[in-house]
Amino acid sequence: MKVKVRYFASLRDKIGRSDEQVSFDGASATVSDLWTKVSNIPASDSILVAVNMEYTNMNHKLKDGDEVAFFPPVTGG
Amino acid sequence: MKVKILKDAMDPYKEVSDYEREALPPGKHGGVVLFVGTMRDFNDGNDVRAMSLDHYPGMTEKHIEKVMQEAHDRWDIMDSYVVHRVGDMVPTDPIVLVAVWSAHRRDSFDACRYIINYLKESAPFWKCEVTKAGVKHWVEHNSEDPGVAKRIAK
């Protein structure tokens, strides 16, 4: 299974990448599994996640081809 | 109903009059309520010289449209138009425009407040400020309700 991962704002700076492709050997993985694979930052309320541009949480089960985005709380408007 | 993300400077009042002329039938609405957010030269006690706004293309538009649709479902409004800046800006630059047309003022006042409040809570934009001392930093949260981001993803 392969997913596209994107990082925004301060998380992009901390991780040092804006996007990447990540592959998993098994057929199932959660957002939490992905976060552990791509980062050594502990998961917290100040890290938001979206899968295919919809807000979700760390327990979300990923599918092949998903676009996953990690970012800090939003500050627009 | 329309959302526009702009990389260049905007004139919110021209945006409103142009949109009204193009999209609204003349003589049917009783008024338009506007919220225009502009960039301050201070934030959290710091003097701010410049700012850059980052966004998530695609998701940003989708979430603003979702909030606008909620407002259309909830109040009796005729049309709405949101324009949001991204990229580099300086103090006094307009950042966001929310315009809502309705037959009666109560609906457009309430819907406009709803759209700007939920846009600030959920639309993926991030401010990066440069202080007068030249220090660049990401703004941590919108000061009015710092706890709200935690609630979105639950």
XYZ file of N, CA and C in Angstrom:
693
model
N 0.845 -1.196 0.000
C 0.000 0.000 0.000
C 0.884 1.252 0.000
N 0.475 2.216 -0.814
C 1.270 3.446 -0.918
C 0.368 4.663 -0.687
N 0.833 5.615 0.112
C 0.050 6.843 0.328
C 0.927 8.069 0.065
N 0.268 9.181 -0.272
C 0.991 10.447 -0.437
C 0.854 11.232 0.868
N 1.948 11.752 1.375
C 1.905 12.492 2.642
C 2.343 13.927 2.401
N 1.583 14.874 2.978
C 1.931 16.297 2.830
C 2.038 16.926 4.214
N 2.935 17.902 4.340
C 3.141 18.608 5.605
C 3.001 20.104 5.341
N 2.409 20.811 6.297
C 2.213 22.252 6.116
C 2.729 23.053 7.306
N 3.074 24.317 7.005
C 3.424 25.338 8.005
C 4.547 24.859 8.920
N 4.397 25.043 10.246
C 5.511 24.744 11.155
C 5.876 23.258 11.137
N 4.909 22.390 10.834
C 5.244 20.950 10.780
C 6.136 20.625 9.586
N 5.912 21.336 8.482
C 6.775 21.147 7.308
C 8.213 21.544 7.655
N 8.356 22.656 8.412
C 9.692 23.101 8.819
C 10.342 22.089 9.759
N 9.560 21.571 10.713
C 10.121 20.626 11.694
C 10.542 19.315 11.030
N 9.713 18.841 10.086
C 9.992 17.553 9.438
C 11.018 17.721 8.318
N 11.066 18.913 7.745
C 12.077 19.199 6.726
C 11.687 18.744 5.332
N 10.410 18.396 5.139
C 9.931 17.980 3.812
C 8.532 18.563 3.611
N 8.137 18.795 2.351
C 6.766 19.267 2.138
C 5.841 18.119 1.735
N 6.394 17.082 1.101
C 5.571 15.924 0.758
C 6.461 14.732 0.454
N 5.877 13.547 0.477
C 6.603 12.315 0.155
C 5.613 11.181 -0.082
N 6.086 10.126 -0.718
C 5.295 8.896 -0.889
C 5.778 7.913 0.168
N 4.841 7.246 0.843
C 5.225 6.274 1.867
C 4.557 4.935 1.547
N 5.344 3.867 1.606
C 4.806 2.521 1.330
C 4.738 1.707 2.614
N 3.709 0.865 2.699
C 3.567 -0.070 3.815
C 3.572 -1.482 3.251
N 4.216 -2.421 3.953
C 4.244 -3.816 3.499
C 2.884 -4.475 3.659
N 2.250 -4.276 4.811
C 0.972 -4.937 5.095
C -0.181 -4.288 4.354
N -1.351 -4.917 4.449
C -2.531 -4.394 3.753
C -3.243 -3.324 4.570
N -3.006 -3.282 5.895
C -3.715 -2.273 6.688
C -2.748 -1.454 7.543
N -3.080 -0.164 7.642
C -2.277 0.748 8.470
C -3.173 1.914 8.840
N -2.898 2.514 9.991
C -3.666 3.680 10.417
C -2.819 4.934 10.236
N -3.473 6.087 10.421
C -2.753 7.360 10.375
C -1.660 7.362 11.453
N -1.973 6.788 12.604
C -0.999 6.719 13.691
C 0.247 5.925 13.263
N 0.049 4.779 12.572
C 1.189 3.988 12.068
C 2.036 4.833 11.118
N 1.346 5.594 10.268
C 2.052 6.440 9.299
C 2.864 7.520 10.016
N 2.248 8.161 11.012
C 2.931 9.250 11.738
C 4.193 8.725 12.413
N 4.108 7.529 13.001
C 5.275 6.925 13.665
C 6.391 6.648 12.654
N 5.980 6.292 11.443
C 6.962 5.970 10.391
C 7.679 7.218 9.852
N 6.943 8.334 9.770
C 7.525 9.518 9.111
C 8.137 10.528 10.086
N 7.801 10.405 11.376
C 8.232 11.452 12.304
C 8.562 10.874 13.665
N 9.453 11.574 14.394
C 9.688 11.152 15.785
C 9.050 12.137 16.769
N 8.149 12.975 16.245
C 7.429 13.924 17.102
C 6.235 13.177 17.716
N 6.036 13.261 19.043
C 4.886 12.575 19.636
C 3.562 13.159 19.114
N 2.594 12.278 18.841
C 1.265 12.739 18.407
C 0.629 13.536 19.541
N -0.106 14.613 19.199
C -0.753 15.436 20.225
C -1.915 16.184 19.608
N -2.648 16.906 20.474
C -3.780 17.698 19.990
C -3.343 18.833 19.075
N -2.064 19.182 19.097
C -1.643 20.286 18.240
C -1.169 19.799 16.868
N -1.381 18.518 16.566
C -1.124 18.022 15.211
C -2.459 17.570 14.625
N -2.904 18.277 13.589
C -4.172 17.927 12.942
C -3.868 17.062 11.721
N -4.844 16.230 11.367
C -4.638 15.352 10.216
C -5.879 15.377 9.325
N -5.622 15.339 8.020
C -6.706 15.230 7.038
C -6.360 14.082 6.092
N -7.370 13.272 5.745
C -7.185 12.233 4.735
C -8.104 12.584 3.570
N -7.517 12.672 2.395
C -8.243 13.092 1.184
C -9.010 14.395 1.427
N -8.337 15.317 2.134
C -8.831 16.688 2.366
C -10.025 16.763 3.313
N -10.245 15.723 4.129
C -11.275 15.768 5.178
C -10.577 15.555 6.518
N -10.964 16.371 7.513
C -10.387 16.187 8.839
C -10.710 14.800 9.380
N -9.743 14.172 10.036
C -9.978 12.887 10.681
C -9.049 12.790 11.896
N -8.852 11.568 12.409
C -7.988 11.436 13.590
C -6.968 10.313 13.364
N -6.149 10.090 14.360
C -5.027 9.152 14.233
C -5.478 7.689 14.071
N -6.734 7.390 14.408
C -7.210 6.001 14.289
C -7.727 5.652 12.884
N -7.783 6.643 12.025
C -8.324 6.447 10.669
C -7.513 5.372 9.915
N -8.227 4.412 9.308
C -7.548 3.356 8.527
C -7.272 3.843 7.110
N -6.044 3.672 6.691
C -5.636 4.180 5.376
C -5.924 3.179 4.265
N -6.125 3.746 3.056
C -6.297 2.905 1.862
C -5.223 3.286 0.848
N -4.958 2.363 -0.049
C -3.959 2.623 -1.084
C -4.352 3.880 -1.869
N -3.404 4.767 -2.085
C -3.660 5.975 -2.881
C -4.165 7.166 -2.081
N -4.382 6.992 -0.767
C -4.850 8.123 0.048
C -3.832 9.272 0.055
N -4.378 10.491 0.193
C -3.505 11.652 0.441
C -3.703 12.055 1.907
N -2.624 12.002 2.662
C -2.693 12.304 4.095
C -1.929 13.599 4.350
N -2.549 14.525 5.087
C -1.856 15.794 5.391
C -1.770 15.969 6.898
N -0.591 16.376 7.371
C -0.383 16.707 8.788
C -0.089 18.201 8.881
N -0.750 18.861 9.838
C -0.496 20.298 9.987
C -0.865 20.781 11.387
N -0.361 21.974 11.766
C -0.694 22.535 13.075
C -2.076 23.196 13.036
N -2.628 23.600 14.208
C -3.904 24.325 14.218
C -3.886 25.495 13.236
N -5.044 25.731 12.613
C -5.114 26.710 11.528
C -5.195 28.140 12.088
N -4.699 29.102 11.311
C -4.660 30.498 11.786
C -5.032 31.479 10.678
N -6.076 31.151 9.912
C -6.477 32.057 8.831
C -7.463 33.115 9.292
N -8.046 33.808 8.331
C -9.097 34.779 8.621
C -8.589 36.118 9.088
N -22.916 31.405 -4.808
C -21.919 31.074 -3.788
C -20.566 30.857 -4.468
N -19.570 31.584 -4.013
C -18.266 31.454 -4.685
C -17.132 31.706 -3.688
N -16.043 30.958 -3.874
C -14.827 31.136 -3.063
C -13.678 31.475 -3.998
N -12.870 32.431 -3.609
C -11.691 32.775 -4.429
C -10.476 32.892 -3.509
N -9.395 32.217 -3.880
C -8.124 32.343 -3.154
C -7.215 33.197 -4.036
N -6.702 34.276 -3.470
C -5.926 35.251 -4.253
C -4.480 35.330 -3.779
N -3.549 35.240 -4.741
C -2.120 35.392 -4.393
C -1.696 36.858 -4.371
N -2.468 37.699 -5.075
C -2.111 39.121 -5.164
C -3.035 39.974 -4.307
N -2.670 41.240 -4.144
C -3.454 42.158 -3.317
C -4.904 42.213 -3.787
N -5.829 42.402 -2.842
C -7.240 42.504 -3.238
C -7.853 43.822 -2.791
N -8.843 44.246 -3.571
C -9.673 45.369 -3.176
C -11.038 44.776 -2.827
N -11.321 44.566 -1.527
C -12.542 43.845 -1.150
C -13.816 44.528 -1.618
N -13.810 45.875 -1.669
C -15.032 46.598 -2.037
C -15.321 46.474 -3.534
N -14.246 46.417 -4.335
C -14.421 46.182 -5.774
C -14.874 44.738 -6.004
N -14.301 43.809 -5.219
C -14.720 42.404 -5.325
C -16.231 42.286 -5.098
N -16.723 42.973 -4.057
C -18.149 42.890 -3.719
C -19.005 43.495 -4.828
N -18.627 44.676 -5.301
C -19.482 45.316 -6.310
C -19.434 44.548 -7.631
N -18.251 44.014 -7.995
C -18.158 43.230 -9.241
C -18.993 41.955 -9.134
N -18.873 41.259 -7.978
C -19.610 40.006 -7.819
C -21.112 40.264 -7.826
N -21.514 41.320 -7.116
C -22.951 41.639 -7.038
C -23.529 41.904 -8.432
N -22.758 42.655 -9.226
C -23.229 42.992 -10.574
C -23.340 41.741 -11.450
N -22.363 40.816 -11.294
C -22.342 39.624 -12.150
C -23.311 38.540 -11.693
N -23.466 38.361 -10.362
C -24.137 37.147 -9.870
C -25.532 37.372 -9.303
N -25.849 38.603 -8.895
C -27.152 38.791 -8.231
C -28.160 39.490 -9.129
N -29.398 38.985 -9.148
C -30.414 39.677 -9.937
C -30.723 41.035 -9.300
N -30.801 42.100 -10.089
C -31.019 43.425 -9.505
C -32.384 43.560 -8.835
N -32.420 44.264 -7.709
C -33.688 44.579 -7.065
C -34.263 43.512 -6.161
N -33.566 42.373 -5.999
C -34.135 41.272 -5.210
C -33.602 41.210 -3.772
N -32.368 41.671 -3.555
C -31.825 41.589 -2.191
C -32.051 42.906 -1.460
N -32.215 42.774 -0.134
C -32.453 43.975 0.662
C -31.181 44.549 1.243
N -30.093 43.792 1.161
C -28.835 44.306 1.696
C -27.733 43.286 1.592
N -26.501 43.766 1.824
C -25.335 42.874 1.859
C -24.559 43.204 3.123
N -24.167 42.163 3.866
C -23.330 42.351 5.060
C -21.921 41.908 4.710
N -20.929 42.748 5.059
C -19.530 42.444 4.745
C -18.720 42.296 6.019
N -17.805 41.325 5.999
C -16.720 41.336 6.978
C -15.436 41.418 6.170
N -14.602 42.412 6.467
C -13.301 42.537 5.818
C -12.242 42.463 6.905
N -11.432 41.409 6.868
C -10.339 41.251 7.838
C -9.082 41.852 7.245
N -8.373 42.684 8.030
C -7.135 43.291 7.523
C -5.962 42.929 8.420
N -4.773 43.055 7.882
C -3.579 42.694 8.648
C -3.214 43.808 9.618
N -3.021 43.428 10.893
C -2.589 44.393 11.917
C -1.071 44.526 11.906
N -0.581 45.610 12.543
C 0.879 45.733 12.674
C 1.341 45.283 14.061
N 0.488 44.538 14.758
C 0.880 43.973 16.062
C 0.143 42.648 16.248
N 0.733 41.765 17.042
C 0.074 40.508 17.399
C 0.761 39.939 18.629
N -0.023 39.598 19.655
C 0.522 39.016 20.887
C 1.696 39.833 21.440
N 1.570 41.152 21.395
C 2.601 42.015 21.978
C 3.797 42.288 21.089
N 3.825 41.712 19.876
C 4.959 41.963 18.973
C 4.565 42.940 17.870
N 5.522 43.777 17.466
C 5.319 44.624 16.294
C 5.568 43.769 15.056
N 4.594 43.748 14.152
C 4.709 42.875 12.980
C 4.962 43.716 11.734
N 5.977 43.304 10.952
C 6.378 44.065 9.759
C 5.772 43.469 8.488
N 5.661 42.149 8.448
C 5.155 41.472 7.247
C 4.600 40.106 7.643
N 3.879 39.508 6.716
C 3.296 38.203 7.007
C 3.172 37.409 5.715
N 3.284 36.080 5.846
C 3.046 35.215 4.706
C 1.970 34.218 5.104
N 0.995 34.021 4.226
C -0.091 33.080 4.526
C 0.044 31.839 3.652
N 0.151 30.694 4.323
C 0.253 29.402 3.647
C -1.147 28.770 3.633
N -1.429 27.929 2.663
C -2.712 27.211 2.671
C -2.554 25.847 2.030
N -3.608 25.056 2.071
C -3.612 23.701 1.505
C -4.537 23.754 0.289
N -3.970 23.978 -0.904
C -4.815 24.139 -2.092
C -5.761 22.945 -2.260
N -6.992 23.220 -2.525
C -7.990 22.153 -2.667
C -8.774 21.987 -1.380
N -8.093 21.654 -0.290
C -8.801 21.470 0.987
C -9.316 22.813 1.504
N -8.550 23.869 1.313
C -8.970 25.189 1.790
C -10.290 25.602 1.137
N -10.351 25.524 -0.181
C -11.569 25.898 -0.908
C -12.740 25.013 -0.490
N -12.464 23.705 -0.373
C -13.502 22.736 -0.027
C -14.118 23.057 1.342
N -13.275 23.432 2.305
C -13.794 23.703 3.651
C -14.512 25.031 3.757
N -14.064 26.011 3.002
C -14.799 27.282 3.004
C -16.175 27.059 2.367
N -16.212 26.303 1.261
C -17.501 26.015 0.610
C -18.446 25.267 1.548
N -17.890 24.357 2.328
C -18.711 23.583 3.278
C -19.348 24.511 4.321
N -18.549 25.435 4.841
C -19.052 26.385 5.849
C -20.112 27.299 5.216
N -19.863 27.737 3.981
C -20.846 28.597 3.299
C -22.146 27.844 3.069
N -22.045 26.571 2.662
C -23.256 25.777 2.421
C -24.060 25.611 3.710
N -23.346 25.427 4.834
C -24.030 25.329 6.135
C -24.806 26.609 6.430
N -24.202 27.743 6.118
C -24.872 29.033 6.341
C -26.103 29.166 5.436
N -25.962 28.698 4.182
C -27.112 28.758 3.261
C -28.246 27.855 3.739
N -27.888 26.702 4.334
C -28.920 25.774 4.833
C -29.621 26.338 6.074
N -28.864 27.120 6.854
C -29.378 27.562 8.147
C -30.149 28.879 8.098
N -29.736 29.794 7.216
C -30.393 31.101 7.152
C -30.967 31.348 5.755
N -31.890 32.279 5.677
C -32.537 32.586 4.406
C -31.716 33.654 3.686
N -30.617 33.199 3.069
C -29.733 34.147 2.373
C -29.749 33.851 0.874
N -29.459 34.882 0.079
C -29.559 34.732 -1.368
C -28.249 34.304 -2.010
N -27.139 34.828 -1.490
C -25.847 34.479 -2.086
C -24.749 34.819 -1.085
N -23.565 34.238 -1.301
C -22.420 34.565 -0.449
C -21.147 34.469 -1.285
N -20.157 35.262 -0.881
C -18.898 35.332 -1.632
C -17.764 35.492 -0.622
N -16.763 34.610 -0.716
C -15.604 34.687 0.182
C -14.342 34.812 -0.663
N -13.506 35.784 -0.321
C -12.191 35.925 -0.958
C -11.157 35.899 0.165
N -10.111 35.083 0.014
C -9.070 34.997 1.042
C -7.713 35.126 0.384
N -6.868 35.971 0.940
C -5.504 36.136 0.444
C -4.617 34.983 0.894
N -3.615 34.670 0.065
C -2.484 33.846 0.494
C -1.225 34.565 0.014
N -0.057 34.081 0.442
C 1.199 34.686 0.017
C 1.639 35.812 0.935
N 2.470 36.703 0.395
C 3.107 37.741 1.217
C 2.245 38.983 1.334
N 2.178 39.555 2.535
C 1.418 40.797 2.728
C 2.031 41.651 3.831
N 1.544 42.898 3.896
C 2.053 43.850 4.887
C 0.863 44.447 5.642
N 1.135 45.062 6.822
C 0.039 45.644 7.606
C -0.838 46.579 6.764
N -2.112 46.535 7.042
C -3.230 47.235 6.375
C -3.772 46.473 5.153
N -3.053 45.457 4.661
C -3.578 44.684 3.520
C -4.833 43.919 3.943
N -5.875 43.933 3.122
C -7.030 43.075 3.403
C -6.640 41.596 3.283
N -7.071 40.787 4.247
C -6.752 39.346 4.234
C -7.952 38.536 3.768
N -9.131 38.907 4.271
C -10.310 38.085 3.974
C -11.535 38.977 3.780
N -12.389 38.551 2.846
C -13.690 39.191 2.638
C -14.770 38.125 2.743
N -15.780 38.393 3.561
C -16.988 37.558 3.571
C -18.151 38.494 3.250
N -18.884 38.212 2.190
C -20.052 39.029 1.809
C -21.272 38.122 1.719
N -22.364 38.557 2.344
C -23.601 37.756 2.347
C -24.792 38.646 1.985
N -25.542 38.217 0.979
C -26.721 38.966 0.519
C -27.994 38.268 0.998
N -28.965 39.054 1.424
C -30.260 38.482 1.794
C -31.359 39.518 1.594
N -32.601 39.053 1.697
C -33.731 39.974 1.562
C -33.860 40.820 2.832
N -33.544 40.196 3.994
C -33.694 40.884 5.280
C -32.388 40.818 6.064
N -32.079 41.892 6.819
C -30.739 42.042 7.374
C -30.348 40.985 8.403
N -31.298 40.510 9.203
C -30.937 39.575 10.266
C -30.234 38.328 9.713
N -30.757 37.782 8.621
C -30.172 36.567 8.045
C -28.740 36.804 7.564
N -28.504 37.935 6.902
C -27.143 38.138 6.386
C -26.161 38.477 7.502
N -26.613 39.202 8.559
C -25.718 39.441 9.707
C -25.317 38.112 10.357
N -26.309 37.276 10.637
C -26.029 36.004 11.332
C -25.174 35.073 10.469
N -25.497 34.989 9.180
C -24.755 34.085 8.293
C -23.316 34.561 8.105
N -23.105 35.869 8.017
C -21.753 36.416 7.833
C -20.891 36.092 9.060
N -21.467 36.279 10.249
C -20.727 35.982 11.489
C -20.376 34.493 11.540
N -21.324 33.652 11.173
C -21.111 32.204 11.182
C -19.961 31.830 10.237
N -19.995 32.375 9.019
C -18.978 32.004 8.021
C -17.582 32.434 8.477
N -17.420 33.661 8.957
C -16.070 34.098 9.353
C -15.596 33.321 10.585
N -16.496 33.048 11.527
C -16.071 32.304 12.726
C -15.618 30.889 12.382
N -16.393 30.183 11.551
C -16.035 28.793 11.234
C -14.895 28.702 10.240
N -14.772 29.720 9.373
C -13.613 29.769 8.477
C -12.332 29.857 9.312
N -12.341 30.719 10.333
C -11.156 30.879 11.181
C -10.839 29.605 11.956
N -11.875 28.839 12.278
C -11.651 27.619 13.051
C -11.161 26.454 12.203
N -11.658 26.356 10.961
C -11.426 25.092 10.261
C -10.734 25.186 8.908
N -10.704 26.346 8.277
C -10.102 26.390 6.939
C -8.578 26.378 7.062
N -7.914 25.483 6.320
C -6.464 25.348 6.473
C -5.654 26.501 5.871
N -5.418 27.498 6.729
C -4.511 28.621 6.442
C -3.566 28.732 7.639
N -2.338 29.162 7.371
C -1.375 29.349 8.473
C -0.606 30.648 8.251
N -0.559 31.467 9.317
C 0.138 32.753 9.236
C 1.571 32.613 9.725
N 2.499 33.157 8.943
C 3.897 33.220 9.363
C 4.271 34.696 9.414
N 4.577 35.214 10.607
C 4.835 36.647 10.777
C 6.326 36.958 10.798
N 6.646 38.159 10.341
C 8.006 38.688 10.499
C 7.891 39.917 11.397
N 8.573 39.909 12.538
C 8.487 41.040 13.470
C 9.386 42.185 13.000
N 9.214 43.354 13.632
C 10.050 44.512 13.253
C 11.527 44.210 13.498
N 11.813 43.305 14.461
C 13.204 42.923 14.733
C 13.728 41.914 13.701
N 12.870 41.522 12.738
C 13.302 40.604 11.677
C 13.143 39.129 12.025
N 12.478 38.840 13.138
C 12.288 37.440 13.542
C 11.042 36.865 12.849
N 11.242 35.688 12.216
C 10.141 35.038 11.497
C 9.581 33.908 12.362
N 8.268 33.877 12.543
C 7.699 32.779 13.337
C 6.278 32.460 12.896
N 5.893 31.193 13.067
C 4.526 30.762 12.751
C 3.609 31.174 13.884
N 2.445 31.735 13.546
C 1.447 32.075 14.558
C 0.849 30.757 15.056
N 0.783 30.613 16.382
C 0.392 29.327 16.976
C -1.103 29.051 16.896
N -1.901 30.082 17.108
C -3.346 29.872 17.078
C -4.030 31.206 16.896
N -5.310 31.149 16.471
C -6.120 32.362 16.407
C -6.512 32.722 17.828
N -6.190 33.921 18.254
C -6.241 34.260 19.673
C -7.632 34.206 20.294
N -8.690 34.339 19.480
C -10.031 34.392 20.073
C -10.452 33.071 20.708
N -10.026 31.942 20.141
C -10.450 30.669 20.693
C -9.381 29.602 20.439
N -8.332 29.603 21.254
C -7.215 28.694 21.000
C -7.563 27.212 21.118
N -8.675 26.873 21.772
C -8.998 25.465 21.971
C -9.758 24.835 20.822
N -10.147 25.658 19.862
C -11.095 25.152 18.876
C -10.500 24.119 17.919
N -9.226 24.258 17.613
C -8.603 23.345 16.655
C -8.667 21.903 17.151
N -8.601 21.752 18.459
C -8.639 20.406 19.029
C -9.992 19.747 18.796
N -11.033 20.575 18.746
C -12.379 20.005 18.650
C -12.719 19.543 17.235
N -12.098 20.160 16.220
C -12.465 19.871 14.830
C -12.269 18.400 14.494
N -11.132 17.861 14.927
C -10.732 16.528 14.477
C -11.342 15.409 15.305
N -12.146 15.751 16.320
C -12.707 14.687 17.183
C -13.832 13.967 16.468
